PDB file of C-alpha atoms in Angstrom:
ATOM      1  CA  UNK A  29      -6.666   8.170   4.940  1.00  0.00           C
ATOM      2  CA  UNK A  30      -6.023   4.927   3.144  1.00  0.00           C
ATOM      3  CA  UNK A  31      -2.977   2.719   3.625  1.00  0.00           C
ATOM      4  CA  UNK A  32      -1.441   3.558   0.236  1.00  0.00           C
ATOM      5  CA  UNK A  33      -0.959   7.245   1.059  1.00  0.00           C
ATOM      6  CA  UNK A  34       0.105   6.483   4.649  1.00  0.00           C
ATOM      7  CA  UNK A  35       3.019   4.268   3.564  1.00  0.00           C
ATOM      8  CA  UNK A  36       4.351   6.788   1.012  1.00  0.00           C
ATOM      9  CA  UNK A  37       6.968   9.401   1.884  1.00  0.00           C
ATOM     10  CA  UNK A  38       7.447  11.810  -1.015  1.00  0.00           C
ATOM     11  CA  UNK A  39      11.059  12.767  -1.786  1.00  0.00           C
ATOM     12  CA  UNK A  40      10.871  14.602  -5.128  1.00  0.00           C
ATOM     13  CA  UNK A  41       8.077  15.668  -7.460  1.00  0.00           C
ATOM     14  CA  UNK A  42       8.172  16.686 -11.131  1.00  0.00           C
ATOM     15  CA  UNK A  43       5.417  19.285 -11.571  1.00  0.00           C
ATOM     16  CA  UNK A  44       6.838  20.398 -14.918  1.00  0.00           C
ATOM     17  CA  UNK A  45       6.040  16.978 -16.423  1.00  0.00           C
ATOM     18  CA  UNK A  46       2.313  17.571 -15.918  1.00  0.00           C
ATOM     19  CA  UNK A  47       2.630  20.960 -17.638  1.00  0.00           C
ATOM     20  CA  UNK A  48       4.701  19.750 -20.606  1.00  0.00           C
ATOM     21  CA  UNK A  49       2.963  16.399 -21.230  1.00  0.00           C
ATOM     22  CA  UNK A  50      -0.383  14.613 -21.218  1.00  0.00           C
ATOM     23  CA  UNK A  51       0.195  11.669 -18.847  1.00  0.00           C
ATOM     24  CA  UNK A  52      -1.599   8.610 -20.269  1.00  0.00           C
ATOM     25  CA  UNK A  53      -0.351   5.752 -18.057  1.00  0.00           C
ATOM     26  CA  UNK A  54       1.450   5.637 -14.719  1.00  0.00           C
ATOM     27  CA  UNK A  55       3.747   2.886 -13.458  1.00  0.00           C
ATOM     28  CA  UNK A  56       5.586   2.292 -10.196  1.00  0.00           C
ATOM     29  CA  UNK A  57       9.228   1.282 -10.670  1.00  0.00           C
ATOM     30  CA  UNK A  58      11.913   0.394  -8.160  1.00  0.00           C
ATOM     31  CA  UNK A  59      15.260   2.207  -8.311  1.00  0.00           C
ATOM     32  CA  UNK A  60      18.644   0.474  -8.022  1.00  0.00           C
ATOM     33  CA  UNK A  61      20.658   2.628  -5.579  1.00  0.00           C
ATOM     34  CA  UNK A  62      23.858   2.464  -3.553  1.00  0.00           C
ATOM     35  CA  UNK A  63      23.689   2.664   0.252  1.00  0.00           C
ATOM     36  CA  UNK A  64      24.751   6.296   0.558  1.00  0.00           C
ATOM     37  CA  UNK A  65      22.259   7.286  -2.153  1.00  0.00           C
ATOM     38  CA  UNK A  66      19.420   5.808  -0.110  1.00  0.00           C
ATOM     39  CA  UNK A  67      20.519   7.807   2.936  1.00  0.00           C
ATOM     40  CA  UNK A  68      20.662  10.966   0.837  1.00  0.00           C
ATOM     41  CA  UNK A  69      17.179  10.252  -0.554  1.00  0.00           C
ATOM     42  CA  UNK A  70      15.825   9.796   2.976  1.00  0.00           C
ATOM     43  CA  UNK A  71      17.084  13.323   3.706  1.00  0.00           C
ATOM     44  CA  UNK A  72      15.152  14.559   0.653  1.00  0.00           C
ATOM     45  CA  UNK A  73      18.174  15.500  -1.465  1.00  0.00           C
ATOM     46  CA  UNK A  74      17.012  14.498  -4.928  1.00  0.00           C
ATOM     47  CA  UNK A  75      16.004  16.298  -8.117  1.00  0.00           C
ATOM     48  CA  UNK A  76      14.237  14.833 -11.154  1.00  0.00           C
ATOM     49  CA  UNK A  77      13.462  18.089 -12.984  1.00  0.00           C
ATOM     50  CA  UNK A  78      15.979  17.447 -15.792  1.00  0.00           C
ATOM     51  CA  UNK A  79      15.717  13.642 -15.689  1.00  0.00           C
ATOM     52  CA  UNK A  80      14.590  11.444 -18.561  1.00  0.00           C
ATOM     53  CA  UNK A  81      14.092   7.716 -19.048  1.00  0.00           C
ATOM     54  CA  UNK A  82      15.302   5.457 -21.876  1.00  0.00           C
ATOM     55  CA  UNK A  83      14.966   1.780 -22.704  1.00  0.00           C
ATOM     56  CA  UNK A  84      18.332   0.163 -23.507  1.00  0.00           C
ATOM     57  CA  UNK A  85      18.634  -3.556 -24.351  1.00  0.00           C
ATOM     58  CA  UNK A  86      15.300  -4.344 -22.712  1.00  0.00           C
ATOM     59  CA  UNK A  87      16.183  -2.505 -19.492  1.00  0.00           C
ATOM     60  CA  UNK A  88      14.850   0.801 -18.183  1.00  0.00           C
ATOM     61  CA  UNK A  89      17.381   3.482 -17.154  1.00  0.00           C
ATOM     62  CA  UNK A  90      17.025   6.999 -15.761  1.00  0.00           C
ATOM     63  CA  UNK A  91      19.482   9.692 -16.802  1.00  0.00           C
ATOM     64  CA  UNK A  92      20.230  13.065 -15.120  1.00  0.00           C
ATOM     65  CA  UNK A  93      18.509  12.209 -11.839  1.00  0.00           C
ATOM     66  CA  UNK A  94      20.524  14.210  -9.298  1.00  0.00           C
ATOM     67  CA  UNK A  95      21.016  12.577  -5.898  1.00  0.00           C
ATOM     68  CA  UNK A  96      23.261  14.787  -3.753  1.00  0.00           C
ATOM     69  CA  UNK A  97      26.239  13.041  -2.138  1.00  0.00           C
ATOM     70  CA  UNK A  98      25.645  11.919   1.460  1.00  0.00           C
ATOM     71  CA  UNK A  99      27.571  14.155   3.868  1.00  0.00           C
ATOM     72  CA  UNK A 100      29.067  11.319   5.948  1.00  0.00           C
ATOM     73  CA  UNK A 101      29.532   9.058   2.915  1.00  0.00           C
ATOM     74  CA  UNK A 102      33.161  10.041   2.051  1.00  0.00           C
ATOM     75  CA  UNK A 103      34.646   7.342  -0.261  1.00  0.00           C
ATOM     76  CA  UNK A 104      31.362   5.448  -0.598  1.00  0.00           C
ATOM     77  CA  UNK A 105      29.574   8.309  -2.390  1.00  0.00           C
ATOM     78  CA  UNK A 106      28.735   7.758  -6.051  1.00  0.00           C
ATOM     79  CA  UNK A 107      28.524  10.272  -8.898  1.00  0.00           C
ATOM     80  CA  UNK A 108      25.384  12.408  -8.293  1.00  0.00           C
ATOM     81  CA  UNK A 109      24.283  12.212 -11.954  1.00  0.00           C
ATOM     82  CA  UNK A 110      25.122   8.571 -12.658  1.00  0.00           C
ATOM     83  CA  UNK A 111      22.766   6.437 -14.732  1.00  0.00           C
ATOM     84  CA  UNK A 112      20.465   4.347 -12.528  1.00  0.00           C
ATOM     85  CA  UNK A 113      18.517   1.252 -13.434  1.00  0.00           C
ATOM     86  CA  UNK A 114      14.749   1.133 -12.901  1.00  0.00           C
ATOM     87  CA  UNK A 115      13.025  -2.130 -11.999  1.00  0.00           C
ATOM     88  CA  UNK A 116       9.822  -2.914 -13.873  1.00  0.00           C
ATOM     89  CA  UNK A 117       8.133  -6.110 -15.070  1.00  0.00           C
ATOM     90  CA  UNK A 118       9.188  -7.351 -18.512  1.00  0.00           C
ATOM     91  CA  UNK A 119       5.664  -7.015 -19.930  1.00  0.00           C
ATOM     92  CA  UNK A 120       5.426  -3.398 -18.770  1.00  0.00           C
ATOM     93  CA  UNK A 121       8.812  -2.562 -20.317  1.00  0.00           C
ATOM     94  CA  UNK A 122       7.745  -4.139 -23.617  1.00  0.00           C
ATOM     95  CA  UNK A 123       4.460  -2.223 -23.558  1.00  0.00           C
ATOM     96  CA  UNK A 124       6.312   1.058 -22.913  1.00  0.00           C
ATOM     97  CA  UNK A 125       8.854   0.229 -25.620  1.00  0.00           C
ATOM     98  CA  UNK A 126       6.092  -0.302 -28.160  1.00  0.00           C
ATOM     99  CA  UNK A 127       4.401   2.973 -27.272  1.00  0.00           C
ATOM    100  CA  UNK A 128       7.500   5.208 -27.358  1.00  0.00           C
ATOM    101  CA  UNK A 129       8.266   4.134 -30.913  1.00  0.00           C
ATOM    102  CA  UNK A 130       5.152   6.124 -31.854  1.00  0.00           C
ATOM    103  CA  UNK A 131       5.690   9.796 -32.599  1.00  0.00           C
ATOM    104  CA  UNK A 132       5.283  12.187 -29.664  1.00  0.00           C
ATOM    105  CA  UNK A 133       5.496   9.637 -26.826  1.00  0.00           C
ATOM    106  CA  UNK A 134       8.096   9.653 -24.045  1.00  0.00           C
ATOM    107  CA  UNK A 135       8.640   8.089 -20.632  1.00  0.00           C
ATOM    108  CA  UNK A 136       8.959  10.759 -17.931  1.00  0.00           C
ATOM    109  CA  UNK A 137       9.694  10.548 -14.193  1.00  0.00           C
ATOM    110  CA  UNK A 138       6.810  11.940 -12.132  1.00  0.00           C
ATOM    111  CA  UNK A 139       7.869  11.454  -8.515  1.00  0.00           C
ATOM    112  CA  UNK A 140      10.333   9.699  -6.209  1.00  0.00           C
ATOM    113  CA  UNK A 141       9.093   8.339  -2.895  1.00  0.00           C
ATOM    114  CA  UNK A 142       9.551   5.635  -0.284  1.00  0.00           C
ATOM    115  CA  UNK A 143       6.931   2.921  -0.103  1.00  0.00           C
ATOM    116  CA  UNK A 144       7.249   0.360   2.694  1.00  0.00           C
ATOM    117  CA  UNK A 145      10.911   1.338   3.137  1.00  0.00           C
ATOM    118  CA  UNK A 146      11.820   0.906  -0.537  1.00  0.00           C
ATOM    119  CA  UNK A 147      12.786   3.715  -2.917  1.00  0.00           C
ATOM    120  CA  UNK A 148      10.250   3.880  -5.750  1.00  0.00           C
ATOM    121  CA  UNK A 149       9.688   6.110  -8.743  1.00  0.00           C
ATOM    122  CA  UNK A 150       6.398   6.867 -10.408  1.00  0.00           C
ATOM    123  CA  UNK A 151       6.938   7.058 -14.152  1.00  0.00           C
ATOM    124  CA  UNK A 152       4.459   8.055 -16.786  1.00  0.00           C
ATOM    125  CA  UNK A 153       3.875   7.310 -20.442  1.00  0.00           C
ATOM    126  CA  UNK A 154       3.480  10.827 -21.761  1.00  0.00           C
ATOM    127  CA  UNK A 155       2.491  12.523 -24.986  1.00  0.00           C
ATOM    128  CA  UNK A 156       4.002  15.954 -25.584  1.00  0.00           C
ATOM    129  CA  UNK A 157       1.781  19.026 -25.415  1.00  0.00           C
ATOM    130  CA  UNK A 158       1.761  21.657 -28.118  1.00  0.00           C
ATOM    131  CA  UNK A 159       2.091  25.353 -27.255  1.00  0.00           C
ATOM    132  CA  UNK A 160      -1.657  25.923 -27.530  1.00  0.00           C
ATOM    133  CA  UNK A 161      -2.297  23.034 -25.111  1.00  0.00           C
ATOM    134  CA  UNK A 162       0.023  24.665 -22.576  1.00  0.00           C
ATOM    135  CA  UNK A 163      -1.786  27.983 -22.983  1.00  0.00           C
ATOM    136  CA  UNK A 164      -5.074  26.165 -22.429  1.00  0.00           C
ATOM    137  CA  UNK A 165      -3.691  24.621 -19.208  1.00  0.00           C
ATOM    138  CA  UNK A 166      -2.629  28.062 -17.955  1.00  0.00           C
ATOM    139  CA  UNK A 167      -6.071  29.504 -18.774  1.00  0.00           C
ATOM    140  CA  UNK A 168      -7.827  26.679 -16.876  1.00  0.00           C
ATOM    141  CA  UNK A 169      -5.591  27.250 -13.828  1.00  0.00           C
ATOM    142  CA  UNK A 170      -6.338  30.989 -13.922  1.00  0.00           C
ATOM    143  CA  UNK A 171     -10.109  30.363 -14.096  1.00  0.00           C
ATOM    144  CA  UNK A 172      -9.936  27.911 -11.183  1.00  0.00           C
ATOM    145  CA  UNK A 173      -7.850  30.366  -9.130  1.00  0.00           C
ATOM    146  CA  UNK A 174     -10.311  33.208  -9.801  1.00  0.00           C
ATOM    147  CA  UNK A 175     -13.266  30.985  -8.892  1.00  0.00           C
ATOM    148  CA  UNK A 176     -11.612  29.966  -5.620  1.00  0.00           C
ATOM    149  CA  UNK A 177     -10.823  33.603  -4.841  1.00  0.00           C
ATOM    150  CA  UNK A 178     -14.423  34.704  -5.560  1.00  0.00           C
ATOM    151  CA  UNK A 179     -15.765  31.850  -3.438  1.00  0.00           C
ATOM    152  CA  UNK A 180     -13.502  32.851  -0.549  1.00  0.00           C
ATOM    153  CA  UNK A 181     -14.541  36.513  -0.765  1.00  0.00           C
ATOM    154  CA  UNK A 182     -18.243  35.603  -1.034  1.00  0.00           C
ATOM    155  CA  UNK A 183     -18.070  33.400   2.073  1.00  0.00           C
ATOM    156  CA  UNK A 184     -16.128  35.989   4.035  1.00  0.00           C
ATOM    157  CA  UNK A 185     -19.065  38.389   4.273  1.00  0.00           C
TER     158      UNK A 185
END
């Protein structure tokens, strides 16, 4: 195993993004969090299924990312669905901003993880799939599943 995968601890994954979009570029962004949110993330209590990302006044923000309140956090807990700022280089934000003005492009969260003790989010520049593209993806998965099943049966005997 290489060092990059060793230092990553996955917290949340957005499989639906790969089904609904063609991912063209991937970026790693830091997340601005409160102390109790970090503790909750370390326990794996995060959901990015309904989350989306917008650029506002040259800054990147994530909306609808649900981080469950920390159990021992009492008064220090924040709103689970509050808007959180993402940290990315200015040039990358400008590049993303230029692309999403084109029709069909969006910025989607792909995964949340810890890298070297810091909470990070992998975001992707995505182009929406049409219905026939989604059907094609399902057909490819079915073919691959059947091939794997046939291979397993063939090697069993």
